[in-house]
Coordinates of C-alpha atoms (C1' of nucleotides) in Angstrom, one line a residue:
Chain A
M1 CA 155.5 -52.9 83.9
E2 CA 152.1 -52.2 85.9
E3 CA 148.7 -52.8 84.2
L4 CA 147.8 -49.6 82.3
N5 CA 144.9 -48.0 83.3
D6 CA 141.9 -46.1 81.2
Q7 CA 143.5 -42.4 82.0
Y8 CA 146.9 -43.9 80.4
L9 CA 145.6 -45.4 77.6
Q10 CA 143.5 -42.3 76.9
R11 CA 146.4 -40.3 76.8
R12 CA 148.3 -42.7 74.6
K13 CA 145.7 -42.6 72.4
K14 CA 145.8 -38.8 72.3
L15 CA 149.4 -39.0 71.5
D16 CA 149.1 -40.9 68.6
D17 CA 146.4 -38.6 67.3
L18 CA 148.9 -35.7 67.8
K19 CA 151.5 -37.7 65.5
A20 CA 149.1 -38.3 63.1
Q21 CA 148.0 -34.6 63.0
Q22 CA 152.0 -34.1 62.3
V23 CA 152.2 -32.2 65.9
E24 CA 155.5 -33.3 67.7
P25 CA 154.6 -33.8 71.2
Y26 CA 158.3 -34.0 72.3
P27 CA 160.2 -31.1 70.6
N28 CA 163.8 -30.3 71.2
K29 CA 164.0 -27.1 72.6
F30 CA 161.7 -24.0 73.3
V31 CA 163.0 -20.4 74.4
S32 CA 161.2 -18.7 76.6
T33 CA 161.7 -15.1 77.5
F34 CA 160.1 -15.0 81.0
S35 CA 159.2 -17.1 84.0
S36 CA 156.0 -16.9 86.0
A37 CA 157.5 -14.9 88.8
K38 CA 159.1 -12.7 86.1
I39 CA 155.9 -11.8 84.7
R40 CA 154.3 -11.0 88.1
Q41 CA 157.1 -8.9 89.1
Q42 CA 157.0 -7.1 85.6
F43 CA 153.2 -6.8 85.4
G44 CA 151.9 -6.7 88.6
H45 CA 151.1 -3.3 88.6
L46 CA 148.2 -3.8 86.1
Q47 CA 144.6 -3.0 87.3
Q48 CA 141.8 -5.0 86.6
E49 CA 140.9 -5.3 82.7
A50 CA 144.2 -3.8 82.0
E51 CA 146.5 -5.1 79.2
D52 CA 150.0 -4.7 78.4
S53 CA 151.0 -5.0 74.9
T54 CA 154.7 -6.4 75.8
V55 CA 154.8 -10.2 74.2
V56 CA 156.1 -12.9 76.7
V57 CA 157.0 -16.5 76.1
L58 CA 156.8 -18.8 79.0
A59 CA 157.0 -22.7 79.3
G60 CA 155.2 -24.8 82.0
R61 CA 153.1 -27.7 83.2
I62 CA 149.4 -27.4 82.9
M63 CA 148.1 -27.9 86.3
T64 CA 144.3 -26.8 86.1
M65 CA 141.8 -26.3 83.1
R66 CA 138.7 -24.6 83.0
L67 CA 137.4 -25.3 79.3
M68 CA 134.3 -23.2 78.7
G69 CA 133.6 -24.3 74.6
K70 CA 135.6 -21.7 72.8
A71 CA 137.9 -20.4 75.6
C72 CA 139.9 -21.6 78.0
F73 CA 141.7 -20.6 81.2
A74 CA 144.5 -22.6 82.7
T75 CA 147.1 -22.6 85.3
L76 CA 150.6 -23.1 84.3
K77 CA 153.3 -24.2 86.9
D78 CA 157.2 -23.3 86.4
A79 CA 160.3 -23.8 88.5
S80 CA 159.0 -20.1 89.8
G81 CA 155.6 -20.3 90.5
R82 CA 152.1 -20.5 89.1
I83 CA 150.2 -18.3 86.2
Q84 CA 147.1 -18.3 84.5
I85 CA 146.7 -18.2 80.7
Y86 CA 143.7 -17.9 78.8
V87 CA 143.4 -19.3 75.3
R88 CA 140.8 -18.6 73.2
K89 CA 139.5 -20.0 69.8
D90 CA 139.5 -16.7 68.0
K91 CA 142.9 -15.9 69.1
I92 CA 144.9 -18.8 68.5
G93 CA 142.8 -20.3 65.4
E94 CA 140.7 -22.9 65.0
T95 CA 143.0 -25.7 64.3
E96 CA 145.3 -24.8 66.9
Y97 CA 142.4 -24.6 69.4
T98 CA 141.0 -28.2 68.4
I99 CA 144.7 -29.3 69.1
F100 CA 144.8 -27.4 72.6
K101 CA 141.3 -29.0 73.7
T102 CA 143.0 -32.4 73.7
L103 CA 145.6 -31.3 76.0
D104 CA 145.5 -32.7 79.6
M105 CA 146.6 -31.5 83.2
G106 CA 150.4 -32.5 83.7
D107 CA 151.3 -31.5 80.0
I108 CA 153.9 -29.3 79.4
I109 CA 153.4 -26.2 77.0
G110 CA 154.8 -23.2 75.8
V111 CA 152.8 -20.2 75.5
E112 CA 153.3 -16.7 73.6
G113 CA 151.4 -14.1 74.2
N114 CA 150.5 -10.8 76.1
V115 CA 149.7 -9.9 79.6
F116 CA 146.5 -8.6 81.0
C117 CA 144.6 -8.6 84.4
T118 CA 141.3 -10.2 84.4
R119 CA 137.7 -8.5 85.9
T120 CA 138.5 -10.2 89.0
G121 CA 142.1 -9.4 89.0
E122 CA 144.0 -12.2 88.3
L123 CA 147.3 -11.8 86.2
T124 CA 147.0 -13.7 83.0
I125 CA 148.8 -14.5 79.6
M126 CA 146.3 -14.1 76.5
A127 CA 147.6 -16.4 74.5
Q128 CA 148.6 -15.9 70.9
K129 CA 150.3 -19.3 70.6
V130 CA 150.4 -22.5 72.4
T131 CA 153.1 -25.1 72.0
L132 CA 153.2 -28.5 73.2
L133 CA 156.5 -29.4 74.8
S134 CA 155.9 -32.6 76.4
K135 CA 153.0 -34.9 76.4
A136 CA 152.4 -36.3 80.0
L137 CA 150.9 -40.2 79.8
R138 CA 150.2 -40.3 83.4
P139 CA 147.5 -38.3 85.2
L140 CA 148.2 -35.7 88.0
P141 CA 147.2 -36.2 91.7
E142 CA 144.1 -34.7 92.8
K143 CA 144.1 -30.9 92.0
W144 CA 143.2 -29.8 95.4
H145 CA 144.2 -32.2 98.0
G146 CA 147.5 -32.9 96.0
L147 CA 149.5 -36.1 96.9
K148 CA 149.3 -37.2 100.4
D149 CA 150.2 -40.6 100.5
I150 CA 153.7 -40.5 102.1
E151 CA 155.0 -43.7 100.7
T152 CA 154.4 -42.3 97.0
R153 CA 155.5 -39.0 98.1
Y154 CA 159.2 -40.4 99.1
R155 CA 159.2 -43.0 96.1
Q156 CA 158.4 -40.6 93.5
R157 CA 159.7 -37.3 94.5
Y158 CA 159.0 -36.0 91.2
V159 CA 155.4 -36.3 91.6
D160 CA 155.3 -34.6 94.7
L161 CA 157.5 -31.8 93.6
I162 CA 154.5 -31.6 90.8
A163 CA 151.8 -31.9 93.2
N164 CA 152.7 -30.2 96.2
D165 CA 154.3 -26.7 95.6
E166 CA 155.5 -26.3 99.2
V167 CA 158.0 -29.0 98.8
A168 CA 160.2 -27.2 96.5
D169 CA 160.0 -24.4 98.9
I170 CA 161.9 -26.5 101.4
F171 CA 164.8 -27.6 99.0
R172 CA 164.9 -23.8 98.0
L173 CA 165.8 -23.1 101.5
R174 CA 168.0 -26.0 102.0
S175 CA 170.2 -24.8 98.9
K176 CA 170.0 -21.0 100.2
A177 CA 171.1 -22.5 103.9
I178 CA 174.2 -24.1 102.2
K179 CA 175.1 -21.2 100.0
T180 CA 175.1 -19.0 103.0
M181 CA 177.5 -21.3 105.0
R182 CA 179.6 -21.4 102.0
R183 CA 179.8 -17.6 101.7
I184 CA 180.3 -17.1 105.5
L185 CA 183.3 -19.7 105.5
D186 CA 184.7 -18.1 102.0
E187 CA 184.7 -14.6 103.6
K188 CA 186.6 -16.0 106.4
E189 CA 189.2 -17.6 104.1
F190 CA 188.4 -21.3 104.5
L191 CA 189.1 -23.5 101.6
E192 CA 186.5 -25.4 100.4
V193 CA 187.9 -29.2 99.8
E194 CA 187.0 -32.8 98.7
T195 CA 188.4 -35.6 100.5
P196 CA 187.6 -39.5 100.0
M197 CA 184.2 -40.9 100.4
M198 CA 185.9 -44.4 99.9
Q199 CA 188.3 -45.2 102.5
P200 CA 190.3 -48.0 103.6
L201 CA 189.7 -47.5 107.0
A202 CA 186.5 -45.7 108.1
G203 CA 187.6 -43.5 111.0
G204 CA 186.5 -40.1 112.3
A205 CA 183.3 -41.2 114.2
A206 CA 181.6 -43.8 116.1
A207 CA 179.3 -45.9 113.4
K208 CA 179.2 -48.7 111.6
P209 CA 180.2 -48.5 107.9
F210 CA 178.9 -49.6 104.6
I211 CA 181.6 -51.8 102.6
T212 CA 182.1 -52.0 99.2
H213 CA 184.9 -53.6 96.9
H214 CA 187.2 -52.4 94.5
N215 CA 187.8 -54.9 91.8
A216 CA 191.4 -53.9 90.1
L217 CA 192.6 -53.3 93.5
D218 CA 191.0 -56.2 94.9
I219 CA 190.4 -54.3 98.3
D220 CA 187.5 -53.6 100.4
L221 CA 186.6 -50.1 100.8
Y222 CA 184.5 -48.6 103.4
L223 CA 182.1 -45.5 102.5
R224 CA 183.3 -42.7 104.7
I225 CA 181.3 -42.2 108.1
A226 CA 183.0 -38.8 108.4
P227 CA 185.9 -36.9 106.5
E228 CA 187.7 -35.7 109.8
L229 CA 190.8 -37.5 109.5
Y230 CA 191.5 -36.5 105.9
L231 CA 190.3 -32.9 107.0
K232 CA 192.8 -32.9 109.8
R233 CA 195.7 -34.4 107.6
L234 CA 195.2 -31.0 105.4
I235 CA 195.6 -29.1 108.6
V236 CA 198.9 -31.0 108.9
G237 CA 199.6 -30.4 105.3
G238 CA 199.4 -26.4 106.2
M239 CA 195.9 -25.4 104.8
E240 CA 194.8 -24.1 108.2
R241 CA 191.1 -23.6 107.4
V242 CA 189.3 -26.1 105.4
Y243 CA 185.9 -27.4 105.2
E244 CA 183.6 -29.9 103.4
I245 CA 180.2 -30.3 102.4
N246 CA 178.8 -33.8 101.8
R247 CA 177.6 -37.2 102.5
N248 CA 178.4 -39.4 105.4
F249 CA 177.4 -43.0 105.3
R250 CA 176.4 -45.1 108.3
N251 CA 174.9 -48.3 108.3
E252 CA 172.5 -48.0 111.0
G253 CA 168.5 -47.9 111.4
I254 CA 166.5 -45.7 109.5
S255 CA 164.0 -43.2 111.5
T256 CA 162.8 -39.9 111.5
R257 CA 166.2 -38.5 112.5
H258 CA 168.3 -40.7 110.6
N259 CA 169.1 -41.5 106.9
P260 CA 172.0 -43.7 106.1
E261 CA 173.5 -41.2 103.9
F262 CA 173.2 -38.0 105.5
T263 CA 175.1 -34.6 104.7
M264 CA 177.4 -32.9 107.1
I265 CA 179.7 -29.5 106.9
E266 CA 182.9 -30.4 108.4
L267 CA 185.5 -27.6 109.0
Y268 CA 189.0 -27.3 111.0
Q269 CA 190.8 -24.1 111.7
A270 CA 194.3 -24.4 112.9
Y271 CA 195.4 -22.4 115.9
A272 CA 191.6 -22.4 117.3
D273 CA 190.3 -24.2 119.9
Y274 CA 186.7 -25.3 120.8
N275 CA 185.9 -21.9 122.3
Q276 CA 186.6 -20.1 118.9
V277 CA 184.9 -22.9 117.3
M278 CA 181.7 -22.5 119.4
D279 CA 181.4 -18.9 118.4
L280 CA 181.7 -19.9 114.8
C281 CA 179.2 -22.6 115.0
R282 CA 176.8 -20.2 116.8
E283 CA 177.7 -17.4 113.7
L284 CA 177.1 -20.1 111.2
I285 CA 173.8 -21.2 112.4
T286 CA 172.2 -17.7 113.4
T287 CA 173.2 -16.4 110.0
V288 CA 171.7 -19.3 108.2
V289 CA 168.6 -18.9 110.1
K290 CA 168.3 -15.3 109.8
E291 CA 168.7 -15.6 105.9
C292 CA 166.5 -18.5 105.6
T293 CA 163.8 -17.3 107.7
G294 CA 164.1 -13.7 108.0
K295 CA 163.9 -14.1 111.6
L296 CA 166.0 -15.4 114.9
E297 CA 162.9 -17.5 116.0
V298 CA 161.8 -20.6 114.4
E299 CA 158.5 -22.6 115.2
Y300 CA 159.5 -26.3 115.3
Q301 CA 157.1 -28.7 116.5
G302 CA 155.1 -26.9 118.8
N303 CA 158.0 -25.0 120.4
T304 CA 159.5 -21.7 119.4
I305 CA 163.3 -21.8 119.2
V306 CA 165.2 -18.7 120.2
F307 CA 168.5 -18.2 118.3
A308 CA 168.9 -14.6 119.5
G309 CA 171.2 -13.7 122.4
D310 CA 174.0 -16.1 124.2
W311 CA 172.9 -19.7 123.7
K312 CA 172.9 -21.8 127.1
R313 CA 176.2 -23.6 127.9
M314 CA 176.6 -26.4 130.3
T315 CA 179.0 -29.3 131.2
L316 CA 177.8 -33.0 130.7
L317 CA 177.4 -33.5 134.2
E318 CA 175.7 -30.3 135.0
A319 CA 173.0 -31.0 132.2
V320 CA 172.8 -34.5 133.7
K321 CA 172.2 -32.9 137.1
E322 CA 169.9 -30.2 136.0
Y323 CA 167.6 -32.5 134.1
T324 CA 167.7 -35.7 136.0
G325 CA 168.7 -34.7 139.6
A326 CA 171.5 -37.2 139.4
D327 CA 174.7 -35.6 140.7
F328 CA 178.1 -36.9 139.1
I329 CA 179.8 -33.5 139.8
T330 CA 180.5 -34.7 143.3
P331 CA 182.3 -37.8 142.1
K332 CA 180.5 -41.3 142.4
T333 CA 181.7 -44.8 142.1
L334 CA 180.9 -47.3 139.6
A335 CA 178.4 -49.1 141.9
E336 CA 176.8 -45.9 142.9
T337 CA 176.6 -45.0 139.3
R338 CA 174.8 -48.2 138.3
K339 CA 172.5 -47.6 140.9
I340 CA 171.4 -44.3 140.0
A341 CA 171.1 -45.5 136.2
R342 CA 168.7 -48.5 137.5
D343 CA 166.7 -45.9 139.7
L344 CA 166.4 -43.8 136.5
Q345 CA 165.6 -47.0 134.6
V346 CA 168.4 -46.4 132.1
P347 CA 169.7 -49.6 130.4
F348 CA 173.4 -50.2 130.8
E349 CA 175.7 -53.3 130.0
D350 CA 177.9 -55.0 132.6
Q351 CA 180.9 -53.9 130.7
D352 CA 180.1 -50.1 130.5
S353 CA 182.4 -47.7 132.2
Q354 CA 181.0 -44.9 134.6
Y355 CA 181.3 -42.4 132.0
K356 CA 179.8 -44.7 129.6
I357 CA 176.6 -45.0 131.8
I358 CA 176.4 -41.1 132.4
N359 CA 176.3 -40.7 128.9
T360 CA 173.8 -43.1 128.3
I361 CA 171.4 -41.4 131.0
F362 CA 172.3 -38.2 129.1
E363 CA 171.2 -39.4 125.7
E364 CA 168.1 -41.1 127.2
L365 CA 166.7 -38.6 129.8
V366 CA 168.5 -35.2 128.9
E367 CA 168.6 -34.6 125.0
K368 CA 164.9 -34.7 124.7
K369 CA 164.9 -31.6 126.9
L370 CA 167.2 -29.5 124.8
V371 CA 164.8 -27.7 122.6
Q372 CA 166.6 -24.3 123.0
P373 CA 170.2 -23.9 121.4
T374 CA 172.3 -25.7 124.1
F375 CA 176.0 -26.5 124.2
I376 CA 176.8 -29.3 125.9
C377 CA 180.7 -28.9 126.9
D378 CA 183.3 -31.2 128.5
Y379 CA 182.9 -34.9 127.6
P380 CA 184.6 -37.8 129.0
T381 CA 187.6 -38.6 127.0
E382 CA 187.1 -42.5 126.7
L383 CA 184.1 -41.3 124.2
S384 CA 186.4 -38.7 122.3
P385 CA 189.1 -40.3 121.1
L386 CA 190.0 -37.6 118.8
A387 CA 189.6 -34.9 120.9
K388 CA 192.5 -32.9 123.1
N389 CA 192.3 -33.4 127.0
A390 CA 191.0 -30.5 129.0
K391 CA 194.0 -28.7 130.6
N392 CA 193.8 -29.9 134.3
N393 CA 191.7 -32.9 133.7
P394 CA 192.5 -36.1 131.7
D395 CA 189.2 -37.3 132.0
I396 CA 187.5 -34.9 130.2
V397 CA 188.2 -33.3 126.6
E398 CA 187.5 -30.0 125.2
R399 CA 184.5 -30.8 123.2
F400 CA 180.8 -29.7 122.8
E401 CA 178.0 -30.8 121.0
L402 CA 174.9 -28.5 120.0
F403 CA 171.4 -29.3 120.7
I404 CA 168.6 -27.8 119.0
G405 CA 165.0 -29.0 118.8
A406 CA 165.8 -32.3 121.4
Q407 CA 168.3 -33.3 118.9
E408 CA 172.0 -33.2 118.3
L409 CA 173.0 -30.6 115.5
A410 CA 176.7 -30.3 115.9
N411 CA 179.8 -31.9 117.3
A412 CA 183.2 -30.4 117.9
Y413 CA 186.4 -30.3 119.7
S414 CA 190.0 -29.1 120.2
E415 CA 191.7 -31.2 118.2
L416 CA 193.9 -33.9 119.7
N417 CA 197.3 -33.2 117.9
D418 CA 199.6 -35.1 120.0
P419 CA 200.4 -38.4 118.0
L420 CA 201.6 -40.4 121.3
E421 CA 198.5 -39.7 122.9
Q422 CA 196.7 -40.3 119.8
R423 CA 197.9 -43.6 119.3
K424 CA 197.3 -44.6 122.9
R425 CA 193.7 -43.5 122.5
M426 CA 193.3 -45.4 119.1
E427 CA 194.8 -48.6 120.9
Q428 CA 192.0 -48.2 123.5
Q429 CA 189.5 -48.1 120.9
L430 CA 191.0 -51.3 119.2
T431 CA 190.7 -53.0 122.5
Q432 CA 187.1 -52.0 122.8
R433 CA 186.3 -53.3 119.2
E434 CA 188.1 -56.7 120.0
R435 CA 185.7 -56.6 122.9
G436 CA 182.6 -56.3 120.4
D437 CA 182.2 -52.6 120.3
E438 CA 181.5 -52.3 116.3
E439 CA 181.4 -48.8 116.6
A440 CA 185.1 -48.4 118.4
Q441 CA 187.4 -46.7 116.1
M442 CA 189.8 -48.4 114.0
L443 CA 193.9 -47.7 114.3
D444 CA 194.8 -45.2 111.3
E445 CA 198.7 -45.6 111.2
D446 CA 198.9 -43.1 108.7
Y447 CA 197.0 -40.4 110.4
I448 CA 199.2 -41.3 113.3
R449 CA 202.3 -40.7 110.8
A450 CA 200.7 -37.4 109.7
L451 CA 200.4 -36.2 113.3
E452 CA 204.0 -37.3 113.9
H453 CA 204.9 -34.5 111.3
G454 CA 203.2 -32.1 113.5
M455 CA 199.6 -30.6 113.4
P456 CA 199.0 -27.2 114.7
P457 CA 196.4 -26.8 117.5
C458 CA 193.3 -26.9 115.6
G459 CA 189.6 -26.6 116.3
G460 CA 187.1 -28.7 114.5
L461 CA 183.5 -28.7 113.8
G462 CA 180.7 -30.8 112.2
I463 CA 177.2 -29.7 111.6
G464 CA 174.5 -32.1 110.7
I465 CA 172.9 -30.0 107.4
D466 CA 169.9 -32.1 107.5
R467 CA 168.6 -31.6 110.9
L468 CA 169.5 -28.1 110.5
I469 CA 167.3 -27.9 107.7
M470 CA 164.7 -29.9 109.6
V471 CA 164.4 -27.0 112.3
I472 CA 164.4 -24.1 109.9
T473 CA 161.7 -25.8 107.7
N474 CA 159.6 -27.3 110.8
S475 CA 160.0 -30.8 109.1
A476 CA 159.1 -33.4 111.5
S477 CA 161.0 -35.9 109.6
I478 CA 164.5 -36.0 108.1
R479 CA 162.8 -37.6 104.7
D480 CA 161.1 -34.4 104.4
V481 CA 164.5 -32.6 103.8
I482 CA 166.2 -34.8 101.8
L483 CA 164.9 -35.2 98.3
F484 CA 165.4 -39.1 97.9
P485 CA 165.1 -40.7 101.0
Q486 CA 166.2 -44.2 101.6
M487 CA 163.2 -46.4 101.2
R488 CA 162.8 -50.4 100.8
P489 CA 162.5 -51.4 97.3
E490 CA 159.1 -51.8 96.1
G491 CA 158.2 -55.2 95.9
K492 CA 156.2 -56.1 92.7
Chain B
rG1 C1' 164.0 -56.3 116.8
rG2 C1' 159.1 -55.4 119.7
rG3 C1' 154.1 -52.8 119.8
rC4 C1' 150.2 -49.9 118.0
rC5 C1' 148.2 -48.1 113.2
rG6 C1' 147.4 -48.1 108.0
rU7 C1' 146.8 -50.1 102.7
rU8 C1' 139.6 -49.5 98.9
rA9 C1' 138.8 -46.6 91.3
rG10 C1' 145.1 -42.7 88.6
rC11 C1' 144.3 -39.2 93.1
rU12 C1' 141.4 -37.8 98.1
rC13 C1' 138.2 -40.3 101.0
rA14 C1' 133.4 -43.3 102.6
rA15 C1' 131.2 -48.0 103.6
rU16 C1' 126.9 -52.6 111.8
rG17 C1' 129.9 -59.2 109.1
rG18 C1' 124.8 -58.4 104.3
rU19 C1' 124.2 -55.4 96.5
rA20 C1' 131.8 -51.6 97.2
rG21 C1' 130.0 -45.5 97.2
rA22 C1' 131.3 -40.2 96.5
rG23 C1' 134.3 -36.0 94.9
rC24 C1' 138.2 -34.6 91.9
rA25 C1' 140.8 -36.6 87.2
rG26 C1' 139.4 -39.2 82.7
rA27 C1' 134.9 -40.0 78.5
rU28 C1' 130.6 -38.0 75.5
rC29 C1' 127.9 -33.3 75.0
rC30 C1' 126.6 -27.8 76.2
rC31 C1' 129.4 -23.4 77.6
rU32 C1' 134.1 -17.0 75.3
rC33 C1' 136.5 -13.5 82.3
rU34 C1' 137.1 -18.9 84.8
rU35 C1' 140.0 -19.7 89.0
rA36 C1' 138.7 -26.7 93.5
rA37 C1' 134.7 -23.0 87.0
rG38 C1' 129.6 -24.7 85.7
rG39 C1' 125.6 -28.1 83.7
rA40 C1' 124.1 -33.0 81.6
rU41 C1' 124.9 -38.2 80.6
rA42 C1' 127.4 -42.8 80.7
rA43 C1' 131.7 -45.5 82.5
rG44 C1' 135.5 -47.0 85.9
rG45 C1' 137.1 -52.1 91.6
rU46 C1' 140.7 -59.2 92.0
rU47 C1' 139.4 -53.5 98.6
rG48 C1' 148.2 -54.8 99.0
rG49 C1' 149.1 -60.3 98.6
rA50 C1' 148.3 -65.6 100.2
rG51 C1' 145.3 -68.7 103.5
rG52 C1' 141.2 -69.3 107.0
rU53 C1' 136.5 -68.8 110.0
rU54 C1' 131.4 -67.9 107.9
rC55 C1' 125.5 -69.2 104.4
rG56 C1' 127.8 -64.4 103.4
rA57 C1' 134.5 -60.9 104.6
rG58 C1' 136.7 -54.3 102.4
rU59 C1' 135.0 -55.5 107.6
rC60 C1' 136.9 -61.1 112.0
rC61 C1' 141.5 -64.7 112.4
rU62 C1' 146.7 -66.2 111.0
rC63 C1' 150.7 -65.4 107.8
rU64 C1' 153.2 -61.9 104.6
rA65 C1' 154.6 -57.2 101.8
rC66 C1' 155.1 -52.3 102.1
rG67 C1' 154.6 -47.8 104.6
rG68 C1' 153.5 -44.4 109.6
rC69 C1' 154.2 -43.6 114.6
rC70 C1' 156.3 -45.0 119.2
rC71 C1' 159.6 -48.1 121.8
rA72 C1' 164.9 -50.6 122.1

RNA sequence: GGGCCGUUAGCUCAAUGGUAGAGCAGAUCCCUCUUAAGGAUAAGGUUGGAGGUUCGAGUCCUCUACGGCCCA
């Protein structure tokens, strides 16, 4: 345990004193009848110096105290907000007041009393009774500046939530966004399902997995990098419309946009193609933005993002041409492609194919410019082993990615349902894997067996929930929208 | 992985290479309409860690831990 400071010791002493006076510092339960928000709602009409005789019971954490001899104003914080209480010696009694005076900021108390409005117009509870519900042994951060230290905010999110009211707002919004998505999909008769997080093969995306071990079976298992292949097995099974909202795990770097575990919604709709999925994607996001922010415009990191109206749609090659000037719509040789990449100062490997280089150019130079909602379509087949070919071009698949605020928010395609083609693609991935591409996909024989039973034509979509929440809460870092972001362990 | 920046009291922040300070919080006292309450008094530090340079290091150098930003 870390060294104990004076304030901790002081509070420990107060704890002992309370026990000596037969005051239970950690009682089992407390029944409250009001929240701070409910009090504001029900008594907010009270004029200055007006009073209501209704008795309210409320619990919360003491955030500030203004002690004046025989009376004290304090601010309580509960899940719904803050409210002032007024504790007077002549109202609660001498012994009780003596105990009250020993309480500290950070302590959790219950208050019983009636509501009035002060001379200065602040809605306040006149306490008739105060009950200690939990003694806090550690001091609160500074009451005015809150907790600023970013490292402490992430490592000790509980302190962050106590000290900085706006933090909980972000997570309330996050919850609302997810509920909204569930509601929309439920209305469309999608079935919410849960598929394995621990998989014998990590499929469905190009990413490095975490590996764990099952002792009884004595096998290694992967934490999933995507639920895709399982959800599509359900489409084979006839579920027709399914979605899953849960964590994926990717064993990669940590940045303002990447956390090793992150939340995705993935959905699959039988008999749909990527164009229908595109409409659904837009509906989901605009509805979430509208219901969470009340508007269809969002300020994000200095830009105004407009969700109303049609969203820009362009092919990958069109986007590369528009934002870099490099024209691959007119076919180029590999040598010409390499030269263009060098001229644009985009790095590539000798074994990279032409489309891989074009994709790198896109990632390096184009993504950062896609601030307004933009659908990028028609990806190269070799980079999309689970997507169905475009009708007239075997090099291209029916796929789109959605970019908002210069980051990828969604990925979707018309799902490949030809088992023979799927086997060929997975075998190509295996070859790339053997050549050292750790992110190439694995060959999943059971998945191909499932396709061999016949999967209806199907559209699939994945939306990165964390990044969507970043946009609607104007958060610069993914850590601001994840309650407990991954951190290196504290060295002691 | 590379570059830059940061780490000082519980919290928020100061401090030309020359005695480590302030505000809040905490302690004691005064105070029954305060709201960053107010007034008085006293206290609170191994400056992230380990080395080094120097008469003298929070400050300069090296290493290291953790974090932030940018790049890959």
